[in-house]
GROMACS .gro file of C-alpha atoms in nm:
model
  296
    1MET     CA    1   0.000   0.000   0.000
    2ARG     CA    2   0.240   0.266   0.112
    3ARG     CA    3   0.523   0.058   0.256
    4LEU     CA    4   0.806   0.241   0.077
    5THR     CA    5   0.695   0.583   0.204
    6ASN     CA    6   0.642   0.443   0.553
    7THR     CA    7   0.986   0.283   0.549
    8VAL     CA    8   1.161   0.611   0.462
    9LYS     CA    9   0.969   0.810   0.725
   10THR     CA   10   1.011   0.540   0.986
   11THR     CA   11   1.384   0.511   0.929
   12ALA     CA   12   1.430   0.886   0.973
   13LEU     CA   13   1.214   0.907   1.285
   14LEU     CA   14   1.360   0.601   1.454
   15ALA     CA   15   1.713   0.715   1.368
   16THR     CA   16   1.635   1.047   1.540
   17LEU     CA   17   1.501   0.869   1.848
   18THR     CA   18   1.803   0.637   1.861
   19ALA     CA   19   2.039   0.933   1.830
   20MET     CA   20   1.858   1.102   2.119
   21VAL     CA   21   1.901   0.788   2.332
   22LEU     CA   22   2.274   0.773   2.262
   23LEU     CA   23   2.316   1.147   2.309
   24ALA     CA   24   2.133   1.136   2.641
   25GLY     CA   25   2.350   0.849   2.763
   26HIS     CA   26   2.671   1.025   2.662
   27TRP     CA   27   2.556   1.355   2.811
   28LEU     CA   28   2.474   1.197   3.145
   29ALA     CA   29   2.773   0.966   3.189
   30GLY     CA   30   3.024   1.013   2.906
   31THR     CA   31   3.150   0.708   2.719
   32THR     CA   32   3.016   0.470   2.983
   33GLY     CA   33   2.670   0.621   2.950
   34LEU     CA   34   2.689   0.595   2.572
   35ILE     CA   35   2.767   0.224   2.593
   36ILE     CA   36   2.492   0.160   2.850
   37ALA     CA   37   2.239   0.352   2.641
   38ALA     CA   38   2.337   0.157   2.329
   39VAL     CA   39   2.301  -0.179   2.505
   40LEU     CA   40   1.968  -0.084   2.665
   41SER     CA   41   1.824   0.051   2.339
   42LEU     CA   42   1.920  -0.269   2.158
   43ALA     CA   43   1.763  -0.479   2.434
   44MET     CA   44   1.440  -0.277   2.435
   45ASN     CA   45   1.415  -0.286   2.056
   46ALA     CA   46   1.466  -0.662   2.059
   47GLY     CA   47   1.192  -0.697   2.321
   48ALA     CA   48   0.958  -0.476   2.117
   49TYR     CA   49   1.034  -0.678   1.802
   50PHE     CA   50   0.979  -1.024   1.946
   51TRP     CA   51   0.723  -0.980   2.226
   52SER     CA   52   0.523  -0.663   2.159
   53ASP     CA   53   0.218  -0.867   2.050
   54THR     CA   54   0.222  -1.083   2.364
   55ILE     CA   55   0.265  -0.781   2.591
   56ALA     CA   56  -0.021  -0.589   2.429
   57LEU     CA   57  -0.263  -0.884   2.437
   58ARG     CA   58  -0.186  -0.961   2.801
   59ALA     CA   59  -0.228  -0.596   2.898
   60MET     CA   60  -0.583  -0.605   2.758
   61ARG     CA   61  -0.652  -0.949   2.914
   62ALA     CA   62  -0.733  -1.075   2.565
   63ARG     CA   63  -0.801  -1.440   2.491
   64PRO     CA   64  -0.802  -1.626   2.159
   65LEU     CA   65  -1.140  -1.619   1.987
   66ALA     CA   66  -1.251  -1.962   1.870
   67HIS     CA   67  -1.407  -1.995   1.526
   68SER     CA   68  -1.715  -2.158   1.679
   69GLU     CA   69  -1.777  -1.849   1.897
   70ALA     CA   70  -1.802  -1.604   1.608
   71PRO     CA   71  -1.784  -1.771   1.266
   72TRP     CA   72  -1.926  -1.453   1.106
   73LEU     CA   73  -1.631  -1.252   1.242
   74TYR     CA   74  -1.381  -1.507   1.111
   75ASP     CA   75  -1.547  -1.498   0.769
   76MET     CA   76  -1.536  -1.117   0.769
   77VAL     CA   77  -1.162  -1.103   0.849
   78ALA     CA   78  -1.082  -1.386   0.609
   79GLU     CA   79  -1.260  -1.203   0.326
   80LEU     CA   80  -1.063  -0.882   0.393
   81ALA     CA   81  -0.732  -1.070   0.421
   82ALA     CA   82  -0.802  -1.254   0.096
   83ALA     CA   83  -0.883  -0.924  -0.078
   84ALA     CA   84  -0.542  -0.794   0.033
   85ARG     CA   85  -0.376  -1.127  -0.061
   86GLN     CA   86  -0.242  -1.162   0.292
   87PRO     CA   87  -0.253  -1.444   0.550
   88MET     CA   88  -0.535  -1.472   0.800
   89PRO     CA   89  -0.440  -1.309   1.134
   90ARG     CA   90  -0.511  -1.457   1.476
   91LEU     CA   91  -0.828  -1.323   1.637
   92TYR     CA   92  -0.862  -1.223   2.003
   93VAL     CA   93  -1.134  -1.073   2.219
   94SER     CA   94  -1.080  -0.854   2.525
   95PRO     CA   95  -1.337  -0.838   2.809
   96ILE     CA   96  -1.300  -0.456   2.819
   97ARG     CA   97  -1.639  -0.284   2.799
   98GLN     CA   98  -1.498   0.015   2.614
   99PRO     CA   99  -1.556  -0.011   2.236
  100ASN     CA  100  -1.215  -0.037   2.076
  101ALA     CA  101  -0.992  -0.257   1.863
  102PHE     CA  102  -0.624  -0.295   1.782
  103ALA     CA  103  -0.383  -0.502   1.578
  104THR     CA  104  -0.042  -0.620   1.687
  105GLY     CA  105   0.242  -0.836   1.558
  106ARG     CA  106   0.565  -0.768   1.374
  107SER     CA  107   0.450  -0.895   1.032
  108PRO     CA  108   0.138  -1.019   0.850
  109HIS     CA  109   0.243  -1.377   0.932
  110ARG     CA  110   0.263  -1.295   1.305
  111ALA     CA  111  -0.035  -1.059   1.321
  112ALA     CA  112  -0.318  -1.062   1.570
  113VAL     CA  113  -0.635  -0.853   1.567
  114CYS     CA  114  -0.814  -0.792   1.895
  115VAL     CA  115  -1.165  -0.653   1.947
  116THR     CA  116  -1.323  -0.563   2.277
  117GLU     CA  117  -1.657  -0.698   2.388
  118GLY     CA  118  -1.777  -0.339   2.391
  119ILE     CA  119  -1.713  -0.285   2.020
  120LEU     CA  120  -1.885  -0.611   1.927
  121GLU     CA  121  -2.199  -0.490   2.102
  122LEU     CA  122  -2.188  -0.132   1.973
  123LEU     CA  123  -2.115  -0.153   1.600
  124SER     CA  124  -2.318  -0.292   1.314
  125PRO     CA  125  -2.155  -0.567   1.103
  126ARG     CA  126  -2.087  -0.314   0.827
  127GLU     CA  127  -1.914  -0.073   1.068
  128LEU     CA  128  -1.716  -0.352   1.232
  129ARG     CA  129  -1.596  -0.472   0.890
  130ALA     CA  130  -1.464  -0.122   0.817
  131VAL     CA  131  -1.284  -0.114   1.154
  132LEU     CA  132  -1.123  -0.450   1.081
  133GLY     CA  133  -1.009  -0.315   0.745
  134HIS     CA  134  -0.840  -0.026   0.929
  135GLU     CA  135  -0.662  -0.263   1.167
  136LEU     CA  136  -0.547  -0.492   0.887
  137ALA     CA  137  -0.409  -0.187   0.703
  138HIS     CA  138  -0.189  -0.121   1.007
  139VAL     CA  139  -0.056  -0.475   0.981
  140TYR     CA  140   0.010  -0.462   0.607
  141ASN     CA  141   0.185  -0.124   0.635
  142ARG     CA  142   0.411  -0.260   0.913
  143ASP     CA  143   0.284   0.012   1.147
  144ILE     CA  144   0.263  -0.208   1.455
  145LEU     CA  145   0.633  -0.290   1.472
  146THR     CA  146   0.727   0.072   1.407
  147SER     CA  147   0.500   0.205   1.681
  148SER     CA  148   0.624  -0.054   1.929
  149VAL     CA  149   0.989   0.027   1.863
  150ALA     CA  150   0.920   0.402   1.878
  151ALA     CA  151   0.741   0.359   2.211
  152ALA     CA  152   1.034   0.155   2.347
  153LEU     CA  153   1.289   0.416   2.239
  154ALA     CA  154   1.080   0.705   2.375
  155GLY     CA  155   1.050   0.520   2.705
  156MET     CA  156   1.425   0.470   2.704
  157ILE     CA  157   1.489   0.844   2.669
  158THR     CA  158   1.244   0.918   2.949
  159MET     CA  159   1.417   0.661   3.170
  160LEU     CA  160   1.758   0.817   3.104
  161ALA     CA  161   1.617   1.158   3.192
  162ASP     CA  162   1.479   1.012   3.516
  163LEU     CA  163   1.824   0.878   3.600
  164ALA     CA  164   1.959   1.232   3.579
  165TRP     CA  165   1.784   1.305   3.910
  166PHE     CA  166   2.035   1.075   4.077
  167LEU     CA  167   2.344   1.216   3.902
  168PRO     CA  168   2.534   1.530   4.003
  169LEU     CA  169   2.403   1.810   3.781
  170ALA     CA  170   2.701   2.036   3.849
  171GLY     CA  171   3.059   1.914   3.871
  172THR     CA  172   3.240   1.964   4.197
  173ASP     CA  173   3.581   1.979   4.034
  174GLU     CA  174   3.731   2.033   3.692
  175GLU     CA  175   3.714   1.666   3.591
  176GLU     CA  176   3.343   1.639   3.677
  177GLU     CA  177   3.272   1.960   3.486
  178ASP     CA  178   3.436   1.811   3.176
  179HIS     CA  179   3.258   1.478   3.189
  180GLY     CA  180   2.918   1.535   3.353
  181PRO     CA  181   2.625   1.755   3.256
  182GLY     CA  182   2.618   2.104   3.395
  183LEU     CA  183   2.328   2.228   3.604
  184LEU     CA  184   2.150   2.396   3.312
  185GLY     CA  185   2.221   2.107   3.075
  186GLY     CA  186   2.094   1.854   3.327
  187LEU     CA  187   1.773   2.045   3.384
  188LEU     CA  188   1.716   2.077   3.010
  189MET     CA  189   1.769   1.702   2.975
  190LEU     CA  190   1.515   1.635   3.248
  191LEU     CA  191   1.252   1.860   3.093
  192LEU     CA  192   1.301   1.847   2.718
  193ALA     CA  193   1.422   1.497   2.636
  194PRO     CA  194   1.099   1.314   2.737
  195ILE     CA  195   0.889   1.578   2.559
  196ALA     CA  196   1.095   1.551   2.240
  197ALA     CA  197   1.080   1.172   2.249
  198THR     CA  198   0.703   1.180   2.301
  199LEU     CA  199   0.648   1.423   2.014
  200ILE     CA  200   0.851   1.204   1.776
  201GLN     CA  201   0.656   0.897   1.885
  202LEU     CA  202   0.330   1.084   1.825
  203ALA     CA  203   0.449   1.179   1.476
  204VAL     CA  204   0.493   0.808   1.405
  205SER     CA  205   0.154   0.714   1.548
  206ARG     CA  206  -0.066   1.000   1.421
  207SER     CA  207   0.050   0.986   1.059
  208ARG     CA  208  -0.015   0.613   1.055
  209GLU     CA  209  -0.370   0.653   1.181
  210TYR     CA  210  -0.453   0.874   0.882
  211ALA     CA  211  -0.285   0.626   0.645
  212ALA     CA  212  -0.466   0.329   0.801
  213ASP     CA  213  -0.799   0.513   0.769
  214THR     CA  214  -0.734   0.569   0.398
  215ASP     CA  215  -0.604   0.220   0.326
  216GLY     CA  216  -0.864   0.054   0.548
  217ALA     CA  217  -1.144   0.240   0.368
  218THR     CA  218  -0.998   0.126   0.036
  219LEU     CA  219  -0.970  -0.235   0.155
  220SER     CA  220  -1.326  -0.248   0.290
  221GLY     CA  221  -1.460  -0.024   0.011
  222ASP     CA  222  -1.674   0.157   0.269
  223PRO     CA  223  -1.535   0.489   0.401
  224HIS     CA  224  -1.881   0.595   0.522
  225ALA     CA  225  -1.900   0.290   0.748
  226LEU     CA  226  -1.557   0.362   0.896
  227ALA     CA  227  -1.656   0.726   0.961
  228SER     CA  228  -1.977   0.610   1.131
  229ALA     CA  229  -1.782   0.358   1.340
  230LEU     CA  230  -1.534   0.624   1.452
  231ARG     CA  231  -1.818   0.847   1.571
  232LYS     CA  232  -1.965   0.568   1.781
  233ILE     CA  233  -1.626   0.456   1.915
  234ASP     CA  234  -1.532   0.812   2.010
  235SER     CA  235  -1.854   0.851   2.208
  236GLY     CA  236  -1.799   0.512   2.371
  237THR     CA  237  -1.442   0.582   2.476
  238ARG     CA  238  -1.549   0.913   2.631
  239LEU     CA  239  -1.821   0.741   2.832
  240LEU     CA  240  -1.596   0.449   2.932
  241PRO     CA  241  -1.233   0.569   2.930
  242LEU     CA  242  -0.975   0.311   3.029
  243PRO     CA  243  -0.818   0.365   3.371
  244ALA     CA  244  -0.473   0.524   3.361
  245ASP     CA  245  -0.324   0.185   3.435
  246ARG     CA  246   0.035   0.164   3.310
  247HIS     CA  247  -0.021  -0.177   3.150
  248GLN     CA  248  -0.333  -0.081   2.956
  249ALA     CA  249  -0.200   0.269   2.885
  250SER     CA  250   0.098   0.110   2.711
  251THR     CA  251  -0.139  -0.020   2.440
  252ALA     CA  252  -0.310   0.318   2.380
  253HIS     CA  253  -0.111   0.393   2.065
  254LEU     CA  254  -0.231   0.065   1.910
  255MET     CA  255  -0.604   0.133   1.947
  256ILE     CA  256  -0.823   0.263   1.666
  257ALA     CA  257  -0.932   0.548   1.898
  258ASN     CA  258  -0.758   0.697   2.199
  259PRO     CA  259  -0.881   0.490   2.498
  260LEU     CA  260  -0.762   0.748   2.754
  261HIS     CA  261  -0.921   1.088   2.792
  262GLY     CA  262  -0.814   1.398   2.981
  263GLY     CA  263  -0.801   1.772   2.943
  264ALA     CA  264  -0.646   1.993   2.677
  265LEU     CA  265  -0.291   1.900   2.774
  266ALA     CA  266  -0.372   1.528   2.745
  267ALA     CA  267  -0.521   1.592   2.401
  268LEU     CA  268  -0.199   1.767   2.293
  269PHE     CA  269   0.000   1.453   2.370
  270SER     CA  270  -0.259   1.210   2.236
  271THR     CA  271  -0.128   0.931   2.017
  272HIS     CA  272  -0.426   0.979   1.783
  273PRO     CA  273  -0.534   1.268   1.561
  274PRO     CA  274  -0.875   1.423   1.639
  275ILE     CA  275  -1.166   1.200   1.539
  276SER     CA  276  -1.335   1.495   1.366
  277GLN     CA  277  -1.040   1.534   1.130
  278ARG     CA  278  -1.030   1.163   1.056
  279ILE     CA  279  -1.403   1.161   0.977
  280ALA     CA  280  -1.365   1.466   0.750
  281ARG     CA  281  -1.089   1.290   0.555
  282LEU     CA  282  -1.300   0.976   0.518
  283GLN     CA  283  -1.592   1.182   0.391
  284GLN     CA  284  -1.362   1.338   0.131
  285ILE     CA  285  -1.254   0.989   0.022
  286ALA     CA  286  -1.619   0.886  -0.011
  287HIS     CA  287  -1.701   1.195  -0.220
  288ARG     CA  288  -1.402   1.133  -0.451
  289SER     CA  289  -1.504   0.771  -0.496
  290ALA     CA  290  -1.859   0.874  -0.578
  291ARG     CA  291  -1.739   1.125  -0.839
  292GLU     CA  292  -1.512   0.867  -0.999
  293LEU     CA  293  -1.804   0.625  -1.030
  294VAL     CA  294  -2.016   0.895  -1.196
  295HIS     CA  295  -1.746   0.977  -1.452
  296ARG     CA  296  -1.683   0.615  -1.550
   0.00000   0.00000   0.00000
């Protein structure tokens, strides 16, 4: 779909995040800090690559969905996967009452799609099919792996900034002044590094939500249904926001709609673009498709 463009953007963004990790480590503890940061970033990236799907599914208390429980849902996903000429993903259901859905897994062959009990009750089959198309688009564009690695790197930068609280921010002699962060530099690291890392992670996540809306609407052939589903999901997540639990919050960037809600500041750092903008884009896609059909 748009894998080449995503690969170029992802490489640049993840390279920036990695550079920030290494820079933070070197700034805080010189060569030793650089080595520690490099080792930790490699370890966290490896964990995100191999186990991000397991971590996300456990955080949402998801269980495998048997074919006998919802054969219509299996048929729906199988039809979409066949249309994209991709393998059938594993299906899971979460007992969460909030209406939401997410996909996880490092490749189409390792993909899993999870729906909450709330979304199964709220959406019509047509709307649910459009949501599944959106989630499968994330899988086919390799968005899940990218988001997981970006989240791991951003968390790494935040952790390094936290460690600065326990390091001397001003050297007590000439050697410490040469090798440790100064008072102003340390304070800037504490304040700005986590913010910068978060903003870069959001750039990864938000741009991919727009792309998955477009590609998901194309795959399902029903942008109106996806727009309608987003309206319902947005209302549902506002009525039943997930608790700010660190385990469930770690999956927020994977969801089709932001499961956590707060004030204006929380909205600024949301991993998702505003629902109103996503719906407007989908309506534009529907209008273009209608015009193309008329002119054929």
